[in-house]
Tab-separated table of C-alpha atoms in Angstrom:
chain	number	residue	atom	x	y	z
X	1366	MET	CA	1.904	29.160	7.521
X	1367	LEU	CA	1.592	26.030	5.191
X	1368	ASP	CA	4.413	26.870	2.744
X	1369	GLY	CA	7.656	27.913	3.931
X	1370	THR	CA	10.864	28.823	2.211
X	1371	PRO	CA	14.071	26.381	2.703
X	1372	THR	CA	16.895	27.055	0.796
X	1373	SER	CA	16.129	24.213	-1.737
X	1374	VAL	CA	14.044	21.470	-2.989
X	1375	ILE	CA	16.878	19.121	-1.857
X	1376	GLU	CA	16.995	20.620	1.332
X	1377	ARG	CA	13.105	20.386	1.909
X	1378	ARG	CA	13.128	16.810	1.055
X	1379	ARG	CA	15.833	15.979	3.783
X	1380	LEU	CA	13.664	17.777	6.219
X	1381	LEU	CA	10.670	15.869	5.311
X	1382	ARG	CA	12.539	12.523	5.840
X	1383	GLN	CA	12.799	13.652	9.134
X	1384	LEU	CA	9.229	13.437	9.769
X	1385	PRO	CA	7.690	10.463	11.800
X	1386	ALA	CA	7.206	7.310	9.278
X	1387	PRO	CA	4.506	5.042	9.416
X	1388	ILE	CA	4.450	1.844	11.792
X	1389	PRO	CA	1.590	-0.458	12.141
X	1390	ALA	CA	-1.383	0.760	13.722
X	1391	ALA	CA	-0.980	-1.574	16.678
X	1392	GLY	CA	2.603	-0.711	16.948
X	1393	LEU	CA	5.798	-2.640	16.107
X	1394	LEU	CA	5.882	-5.002	19.148
X	1395	ALA	CA	2.413	-6.320	17.740
X	1396	TYR	CA	3.996	-6.782	14.135
X	1397	GLU	CA	7.103	-8.522	15.507
X	1398	HIS	CA	5.192	-10.811	17.487
X	1399	GLU	CA	2.951	-11.840	14.772
X	1400	ARG	CA	6.034	-12.322	12.449
X	1401	GLU	CA	7.490	-14.483	14.900
X	1402	LEU	CA	4.352	-16.494	15.194
X	1403	ALA	CA	4.579	-16.838	11.288
X	1404	LEU	CA	8.185	-17.898	11.208
X	1405	ALA	CA	7.309	-20.657	13.721
X	1406	ARG	CA	4.461	-22.129	11.915
X	1407	SER	CA	7.031	-24.305	10.006
X	1408	PRO	CA	10.775	-25.010	9.539
X	1409	GLU	CA	10.547	-23.842	5.999
X	1410	CYS	CA	9.171	-20.907	6.837
X	1411	ARG	CA	11.773	-19.832	9.193
X	1412	ALA	CA	14.641	-21.052	6.810
X	1413	ASN	CA	13.211	-19.329	4.016
X	1414	TYR	CA	13.153	-15.891	5.831
X	1415	ALA	CA	16.935	-16.666	7.071
X	1416	ARG	CA	18.006	-16.949	3.480
X	1417	TYR	CA	16.207	-14.001	2.340
X	1418	LEU	CA	17.851	-11.959	5.244
X	1419	LYS	CA	21.165	-13.292	3.974
X	1420	SER	CA	20.711	-12.390	0.526
X	1421	ARG	CA	20.510	-8.774	1.388
X	1422	ARG	CA	18.955	-7.765	-1.924
X	1423	ARG	CA	22.398	-8.286	-4.075
X	1424	GLU	CA	21.497	-11.201	-6.329
X	1425	ALA	CA	19.263	-11.540	-9.456
X	1426	VAL	CA	19.074	-15.502	-8.716
X	1427	VAL	CA	17.369	-15.961	-5.195
X	1428	ASP	CA	17.041	-19.165	-3.241
X	1429	TYR	CA	13.963	-18.022	-1.449
X	1430	LEU	CA	10.263	-17.362	-1.832
X	1431	PRO	CA	8.793	-13.958	-1.208
X	1432	ILE	CA	8.337	-12.924	2.689
X	1433	LYS	CA	5.595	-10.319	1.428
X	1434	LEU	CA	2.869	-10.301	-1.497
X	1435	ASP	CA	0.260	-7.453	-2.639
X	1436	ILE	CA	-2.760	-9.256	-3.483
X	1437	GLU	CA	-5.395	-7.571	-5.144
X	1438	ASN	CA	-8.665	-9.495	-4.671
X	1439	VAL	CA	-10.849	-7.251	-7.130
X	1440	SER	CA	-9.906	-4.659	-9.485
X	1441	ARG	CA	-13.231	-2.717	-9.419
X	1442	CYS	CA	-14.122	0.072	-7.765
X	1443	ASN	CA	-17.582	2.342	-6.913
X	1444	TYR	CA	-15.398	5.540	-6.672
X	1445	ARG	CA	-13.560	7.203	-9.621
X	1446	CYS	CA	-10.756	9.232	-7.636
X	1447	THR	CA	-9.232	12.014	-9.174
X	1448	MET	CA	-5.590	10.486	-8.725
X	1449	CYS	CA	-6.103	6.995	-9.221
X	1450	ALA	CA	-5.655	5.132	-12.565
X	1451	VAL	CA	-9.346	3.431	-11.840
X	1452	SER	CA	-11.121	6.426	-13.122
X	1453	ASP	CA	-9.708	5.650	-16.648
X	1454	TRP	CA	-11.214	2.201	-16.606
X	1455	HIS	CA	-14.748	1.349	-18.344
X	1456	LYS	CA	-17.435	1.121	-15.456
X	1457	GLY	CA	-14.362	1.184	-12.908
X	1458	THR	CA	-13.463	-2.294	-13.700
X	1459	ARG	CA	-10.464	-3.962	-15.212
X	1460	ALA	CA	-10.763	-7.702	-14.661
X	1461	GLU	CA	-12.733	-10.515	-12.905
X	1462	ASP	CA	-12.354	-10.923	-9.055
X	1463	LEU	CA	-9.598	-13.333	-7.684
X	1464	SER	CA	-11.683	-16.521	-6.707
X	1465	LEU	CA	-11.260	-17.854	-2.799
X	1466	GLU	CA	-10.012	-20.980	-4.192
X	1467	ALA	CA	-6.994	-19.420	-6.130
X	1468	PHE	CA	-5.993	-17.184	-3.163
X	1469	ARG	CA	-6.099	-20.328	-0.931
X	1470	ARG	CA	-3.954	-22.206	-3.316
X	1471	LEU	CA	-1.365	-19.035	-3.509
X	1472	ILE	CA	-1.317	-19.058	0.333
X	1473	ASP	CA	-0.609	-22.640	0.547
X	1474	GLU	CA	2.046	-22.560	-1.821
X	1475	GLN	CA	3.662	-19.542	-0.676
X	1476	THR	CA	5.335	-21.097	2.351
X	1477	GLY	CA	7.456	-18.089	3.024
X	1478	LEU	CA	4.813	-15.595	3.530
X	1479	VAL	CA	5.009	-13.577	6.734
X	1480	GLU	CA	2.801	-10.353	5.638
X	1481	ILE	CA	0.421	-9.639	2.729
X	1482	LYS	CA	-1.559	-6.612	1.591
X	1483	LEU	CA	-4.906	-7.656	0.657
X	1484	GLN	CA	-6.189	-5.023	-1.669
X	1485	GLY	CA	-5.017	-3.467	-5.031
X	1486	LEU	CA	-6.515	-0.734	-7.157
X	1487	GLY	CA	-10.202	-1.916	-6.407
X	1488	GLU	CA	-12.383	-1.649	-3.432
X	1489	PRO	CA	-11.953	-5.208	-1.776
X	1490	VAL	CA	-15.191	-4.774	0.328
X	1491	MET	CA	-17.136	-5.117	-2.932
X	1492	GLN	CA	-16.276	-8.716	-2.850
X	1493	GLY	CA	-18.048	-9.647	0.316
X	1494	ASP	CA	-17.944	-12.809	1.985
X	1495	ASP	CA	-14.998	-14.206	0.096
X	1496	TYR	CA	-12.841	-11.174	1.095
X	1497	PHE	CA	-13.462	-11.755	4.594
X	1498	ALA	CA	-12.816	-15.521	4.591
X	1499	MET	CA	-9.368	-14.763	2.563
X	1500	ILE	CA	-8.305	-12.456	5.488
X	1501	ARG	CA	-9.554	-14.984	7.952
X	1502	TYR	CA	-7.521	-17.889	5.875
X	1503	ALA	CA	-4.228	-15.943	5.775
X	1504	ARG	CA	-4.548	-15.007	9.418
X	1505	SER	CA	-4.964	-18.662	10.440
X	1506	LYS	CA	-1.354	-19.228	9.335
X	1507	HIS	CA	-0.339	-16.105	11.464
X	1508	ILE	CA	0.321	-13.921	8.195
X	1509	TRP	CA	0.110	-10.440	8.842
X	1510	VAL	CA	-2.791	-8.871	6.942
X	1511	ARG	CA	-3.180	-5.044	5.945
X	1512	THR	CA	-5.901	-3.969	3.782
X	1513	THR	CA	-7.357	-0.681	2.484
X	1514	THR	CA	-10.867	0.515	2.137
X	1515	ASN	CA	-12.750	3.514	1.435
X	1516	ALA	CA	-15.404	2.779	4.078
X	1517	SER	CA	-18.178	3.285	1.510
X	1518	LEU	CA	-19.957	0.157	2.081
X	1519	LEU	CA	-19.218	-0.627	5.830
X	1520	HIS	CA	-22.956	-0.245	6.807
X	1521	LEU	CA	-24.037	-2.761	4.442
X	1522	LYS	CA	-24.862	-6.281	5.955
X	1523	ASN	CA	-22.553	-6.587	8.855
X	1524	ASN	CA	-19.592	-5.629	7.120
X	1525	CYS	CA	-18.081	-3.290	9.778
X	1526	ARG	CA	-18.037	-6.049	12.451
X	1527	ASP	CA	-17.308	-8.900	9.872
X	1528	LEU	CA	-13.940	-7.032	8.826
X	1529	ILE	CA	-12.707	-6.460	12.459
X	1530	ASP	CA	-13.812	-10.120	13.376
X	1531	THR	CA	-11.596	-11.392	10.737
X	1532	ASP	CA	-8.636	-10.733	13.142
X	1533	VAL	CA	-7.081	-8.383	10.454
X	1534	ASN	CA	-4.283	-6.651	11.572
X	1535	GLU	CA	-4.596	-3.455	9.901
X	1536	VAL	CA	-7.383	-1.536	8.034
X	1537	GLN	CA	-6.067	1.631	6.173
X	1538	ILE	CA	-9.284	3.837	5.655
X	1539	SER	CA	-8.949	6.349	2.918
X	1540	VAL	CA	-9.859	10.162	4.071
X	1541	ASP	CA	-8.943	12.702	1.564
X	1542	GLY	CA	-10.911	15.786	2.781
X	1543	ALA	CA	-12.091	17.216	6.037
X	1544	SER	CA	-15.229	18.886	4.260
X	1545	LYS	CA	-17.939	17.330	2.048
X	1546	ALA	CA	-16.531	19.898	-0.732
X	1547	SER	CA	-13.078	18.621	-0.795
X	1548	PHE	CA	-13.705	14.874	0.150
X	1549	GLU	CA	-16.431	14.380	-2.627
X	1550	THR	CA	-14.415	16.562	-5.256
X	1551	ILE	CA	-11.366	14.165	-4.617
X	1552	ARG	CA	-13.246	10.991	-4.350
X	1553	ARG	CA	-15.530	11.294	-6.949
X	1554	GLY	CA	-18.903	8.797	-6.293
X	1555	ALA	CA	-18.558	9.315	-2.547
X	1556	ASN	CA	-21.076	10.463	0.316
X	1557	PHE	CA	-18.949	12.245	2.853
X	1558	GLU	CA	-21.628	11.930	5.758
X	1559	ARG	CA	-22.188	8.066	4.878
X	1560	VAL	CA	-18.433	7.460	5.148
X	1561	CYS	CA	-17.935	9.403	8.446
X	1562	SER	CA	-20.472	7.515	9.859
X	1563	ASN	CA	-19.094	4.151	8.930
X	1564	ILE	CA	-15.809	4.864	10.243
X	1565	ARG	CA	-17.242	6.043	13.656
X	1566	GLN	CA	-18.971	2.790	13.415
X	1567	ILE	CA	-15.917	0.604	12.868
X	1568	ASN	CA	-13.957	2.462	15.376
X	1569	ALA	CA	-16.336	2.213	17.971
X	1570	TYR	CA	-16.466	-1.456	17.459
X	1571	CYS	CA	-12.626	-1.743	17.792
X	1572	LYS	CA	-12.752	0.282	20.966
X	1573	GLU	CA	-15.581	-2.241	22.249
X	1574	LYS	CA	-13.233	-5.088	21.605
X	1575	GLY	CA	-10.127	-3.452	22.836
X	1576	VAL	CA	-8.185	-3.556	19.800
X	1577	THR	CA	-6.201	-1.078	17.437
X	1578	ARG	CA	-6.742	-2.071	13.939
X	1579	THR	CA	-7.658	1.173	11.763
X	1580	LYS	CA	-5.424	3.923	10.589
X	1581	MET	CA	-6.730	6.985	8.658
X	1582	TRP	CA	-4.763	7.523	5.487
X	1583	THR	CA	-4.600	10.788	3.568
X	1584	VAL	CA	-3.109	11.458	0.257
X	1585	VAL	CA	-2.059	14.955	0.557
X	1586	GLN	CA	-2.624	17.263	-2.741
X	1587	LYS	CA	-3.476	20.626	-4.103
X	1588	ALA	CA	-7.300	19.827	-3.574
X	1589	ASN	CA	-6.795	19.376	0.124
X	1590	ARG	CA	-3.477	21.152	1.228
X	1591	HIS	CA	-5.589	23.843	3.066
X	1592	GLU	CA	-7.068	21.325	5.224
X	1593	LEU	CA	-4.421	19.627	6.895
X	1594	THR	CA	-5.210	20.955	10.236
X	1595	ASP	CA	-8.646	20.445	9.675
X	1596	LEU	CA	-7.956	16.736	8.758
X	1597	VAL	CA	-6.011	15.983	12.026
X	1598	ALA	CA	-9.023	17.177	14.116
X	1599	LEU	CA	-11.437	15.032	11.927
X	1600	GLY	CA	-9.473	11.933	12.530
X	1601	ALA	CA	-9.538	12.270	16.251
X	1602	ASP	CA	-13.341	12.918	15.909
X	1603	LEU	CA	-13.682	9.939	13.980
X	1604	GLY	CA	-12.218	7.780	16.550
X	1605	PHE	CA	-8.807	7.218	14.784
X	1606	THR	CA	-5.486	6.989	17.041
X	1607	CYS	CA	-3.174	6.746	14.101
X	1608	GLN	CA	-3.345	8.794	10.968
X	1609	VAL	CA	-0.852	8.984	7.924
X	1610	PHE	CA	-0.514	11.967	5.586
X	1611	SER	CA	0.807	10.583	2.179
X	1612	LEU	CA	2.912	13.315	0.550
X	1613	GLU	CA	3.157	12.103	-2.919
X	1614	LEU	CA	1.138	10.612	-5.539
X	1615	THR	CA	2.215	7.734	-7.762
X	1616	ASP	CA	2.162	7.737	-11.685
X	1617	TRP	CA	0.841	4.149	-12.036
X	1618	GLY	CA	3.898	3.734	-14.420
X	1619	LEU	CA	2.215	6.071	-16.730
X	1620	ASP	CA	3.341	9.103	-18.334
X	1621	ARG	CA	-0.382	10.580	-18.385
X	1622	TRP	CA	-0.776	9.959	-14.719
X	1623	ARG	CA	2.871	11.325	-13.997
X	1624	ASP	CA	1.791	14.456	-15.573
X	1625	LEU	CA	-1.430	14.670	-13.784
X	1626	ASN	CA	-0.314	13.677	-10.440
X	1627	GLY	CA	2.886	15.664	-10.640
X	1628	ASP	CA	0.611	18.737	-11.340
X	1629	ALA	CA	-1.454	17.573	-8.286
X	1630	SER	CA	1.597	16.764	-6.014
X	1631	VAL	CA	2.473	19.507	-3.038
X	1632	ALA	CA	5.196	17.339	-1.235
X	1633	VAL	CA	8.333	19.515	-1.900
X	1634	GLU	CA	6.160	22.667	-1.215
X	1635	LEU	CA	4.948	21.825	2.171
X	1636	ASP	CA	6.788	23.556	5.168
X	1637	PRO	CA	8.268	20.701	7.490
X	1638	ASP	CA	8.143	23.022	10.418
X	1639	PHE	CA	4.236	23.184	9.833
X	1640	LEU	CA	3.747	19.476	9.592
X	1641	LEU	CA	5.926	18.917	12.596
X	1642	GLY	CA	3.590	21.126	14.433
X	1643	LEU	CA	0.447	19.046	13.064
X	1644	VAL	CA	2.385	16.176	14.973
X	1645	GLU	CA	2.213	17.925	18.361
X	1646	ARG	CA	-1.514	19.091	17.629
X	1647	ALA	CA	-2.238	15.589	16.903
X	1648	ARG	CA	-0.611	14.110	20.019
X	1649	ASP	CA	-2.581	16.551	22.014
X	1650	LEU	CA	-5.800	15.024	20.551
X	1651	GLY	CA	-4.499	11.379	21.171
X	1652	VAL	CA	-3.632	10.633	17.600
X	1653	ARG	CA	-0.291	9.338	16.381
X	1654	LEU	CA	0.428	11.304	13.157
X	1655	GLU	CA	2.928	9.891	10.478
X	1656	PHE	CA	3.928	10.744	7.052
X	1657	TRP	CA	4.495	8.557	3.978
X	1658	ASN	CA	7.200	10.038	2.255
X	1659	ALA	CA	7.915	9.177	-1.217
X	1660	THR	CA	10.206	12.103	-1.546
X	1661	SER	CA	12.983	10.050	-0.096
X	1662	LYS	CA	13.563	8.287	-3.552
X	1663	TYR	CA	15.534	5.188	-4.403
X	1664	SER	CA	18.723	5.345	-6.211
X	1665	VAL	CA	21.045	3.505	-8.466
X	1666	THR	CA	24.337	4.769	-6.355
X	1667	SER	CA	24.362	1.614	-4.750
X	1668	ARG	CA	22.370	-1.879	-4.113
X	1669	ASP	CA	21.435	-0.764	-0.595
X	1670	SER	CA	19.479	2.203	-1.947
X	1671	LEU	CA	17.658	-0.085	-4.625
X	1672	CYS	CA	13.986	-0.651	-4.592
X	1673	PRO	CA	13.524	-3.716	-2.067
X	1674	TRP	CA	10.129	-5.206	-4.251
X	1675	PRO	CA	12.077	-7.020	-6.846
X	1676	PHE	CA	14.088	-8.847	-4.159
X	1677	GLU	CA	11.196	-9.863	-1.390
X	1678	ARG	CA	7.789	-9.116	-2.971
X	1679	ALA	CA	5.513	-8.681	-5.809
X	1680	TYR	CA	1.966	-7.646	-6.683
X	1681	LEU	CA	-0.613	-10.357	-7.823
X	1682	SER	CA	-3.410	-8.617	-9.728
X	1683	SER	CA	-7.057	-10.046	-9.470
X	1684	ASP	CA	-6.574	-12.018	-12.876
X	1685	ARG	CA	-3.896	-13.534	-11.511
X	1686	ARG	CA	-1.093	-11.942	-13.373
X	1687	VAL	CA	2.165	-10.709	-11.666
X	1688	VAL	CA	3.040	-6.827	-11.439
X	1689	PRO	CA	6.225	-5.372	-10.412
X	1690	CYS	CA	4.649	-3.369	-7.285
X	1691	CYS	CA	1.550	-1.443	-5.938
X	1692	PHE	CA	2.784	1.887	-7.657
X	1693	VAL	CA	2.024	0.297	-11.171
X	1694	GLY	CA	-0.808	-1.940	-9.925
X	1695	ASN	CA	-1.917	-2.805	-13.311
X	1696	PRO	CA	-0.611	-5.798	-15.518
X	1697	ASP	CA	-1.605	-4.115	-18.738
X	1698	VAL	CA	0.940	-1.616	-17.694
X	1699	ALA	CA	3.822	-3.812	-16.635
X	1700	GLN	CA	3.912	-7.738	-16.363
X	1701	ILE	CA	6.394	-10.212	-15.180
X	1702	GLY	CA	5.926	-13.479	-16.911
X	1703	ALA	CA	3.357	-14.363	-19.408
X	1704	GLY	CA	-0.337	-14.552	-18.568
X	1705	ALA	CA	-2.061	-15.795	-15.602
X	1706	ILE	CA	-0.051	-17.923	-13.031
X	1707	ASP	CA	-1.835	-21.226	-13.541
X	1708	ASP	CA	1.268	-23.208	-12.760
X	1709	GLY	CA	1.882	-21.288	-9.730
X	1710	PHE	CA	3.437	-17.857	-8.527
X	1711	SER	CA	6.803	-19.404	-7.767
X	1712	SER	CA	7.391	-20.309	-11.341
X	1713	VAL	CA	7.345	-16.655	-12.116
X	1714	TRP	CA	9.454	-15.599	-8.873
X	1715	PHE	CA	12.141	-17.826	-9.922
X	1716	GLY	CA	11.796	-17.515	-13.565
X	1717	GLU	CA	13.893	-15.751	-16.221
X	1718	ASP	CA	11.678	-12.749	-16.574
X	1719	PHE	CA	11.877	-11.968	-12.828
X	1720	ARG	CA	15.604	-12.894	-12.872
X	1721	ASN	CA	15.978	-9.992	-15.686
X	1722	PHE	CA	13.803	-7.630	-13.588
X	1723	ARG	CA	16.218	-7.699	-10.652
X	1724	GLN	CA	19.312	-7.768	-12.707
X	1725	ALA	CA	18.189	-4.528	-14.393
X	1726	HIS	CA	17.825	-2.817	-11.069
X	1727	LEU	CA	21.033	-4.390	-9.950
X	1728	ASP	CA	22.881	-2.857	-13.262
X	1729	GLY	CA	21.151	0.589	-12.941
X	1730	ARG	CA	18.975	-0.036	-15.924
X	1731	ILE	CA	15.735	1.087	-14.228
X	1732	PRO	CA	12.587	0.156	-16.248
X	1733	ASN	CA	10.650	3.355	-17.566
X	1734	TYR	CA	7.494	2.434	-15.114
X	1735	CYS	CA	9.913	2.239	-12.426
X	1736	ARG	CA	11.598	5.745	-12.621
X	1737	GLY	CA	9.159	7.641	-11.063
X	1738	CYS	CA	10.547	6.263	-7.817
X	1739	TYR	CA	13.966	6.854	-8.535
X	1740	SER	CA	16.013	10.139	-8.010
X	1741	ASP	CA	18.670	9.320	-10.450
X	1742	ALA	CA	17.780	6.599	-13.299
X	1743	PRO	CA	18.741	7.238	-16.421
X	1744	ALA	CA	16.287	7.378	-19.519
X	1745	ASN	CA	16.038	3.964	-21.219
X	1746	ASP	CA	14.777	2.857	-24.434
X	1747	PRO	CA	10.805	3.305	-24.643
X	1748	LYS	CA	10.367	-0.325	-24.963
X	1749	ASP	CA	11.789	-0.971	-21.692
């Protein structure tokens, strides 16, 4: 059955943490190989990575550049998904797109990067050729590039082939329902049949080229929990070899969404034995099923259990403002530094606001917009 009865929520969370965790679609060896190529591109990059490893996320003042970045190329979307803050925005848009020139300047400046995620709260394919050029530019430096798409536009022009031909390392494709009814209820504005057709096309092209690049990504929630078995079957039918069930929804750093997505979440109601059974079922179908499990919260009990984001990466919005992480994803909710980064991202990374942000985590004074990711963060003053 779908729901079991572990002795407590804590025990259920412990069991959920034992589920297979996501690894790169192409495998860890492919990721490690590409990271080595990135480090080898310059002595500065390798030295920066060594300083990062030595720091062990213990200091507010850092002597290294970030090793990863989330970069939002567009903050606009053609969907209004029930669990996404974009649905609150006028016409599904928050700000202008990130220009290709600004992206190139950022990549050139950040000599320590080994990985980026190129996507934020928007649908990145909406930018077209500049989006593909961004991926190619980062890949020319052997930076590992991961991106996400709702697959709605892959049939237009030559998008399907152009995306894979950029040499992108991983494309996470959102599939939040196994039936037309549930899919289009959650992903408002979608056409289930079109998306499925597009996914089959991109997976067929990957197979033709002999590469593994795509991963099916499902945000598990009340509206689709009854379809988990069918979603495993759908993933195999669409041609995926890797699939992830994300078991918890983010609150975007906002009380409203904490309530909405808290009500929609079923993370602690799912039976771990049932989910392990799905792993076996997927394996029989030739699919590796993994679980992104936010029930494994960060903790203020030790520095080793703090969120790693303040000490290794950040999120750059499409209008060039620095955001703490992708779980906030909106500079209007929380921003580090003032205004757009016209004088370079490094000035923010090494600046006072970012130092204070790290120190707050080190001191256990977790900002309110970060508390959803912590199991034990005390309440702070509302202005924090």
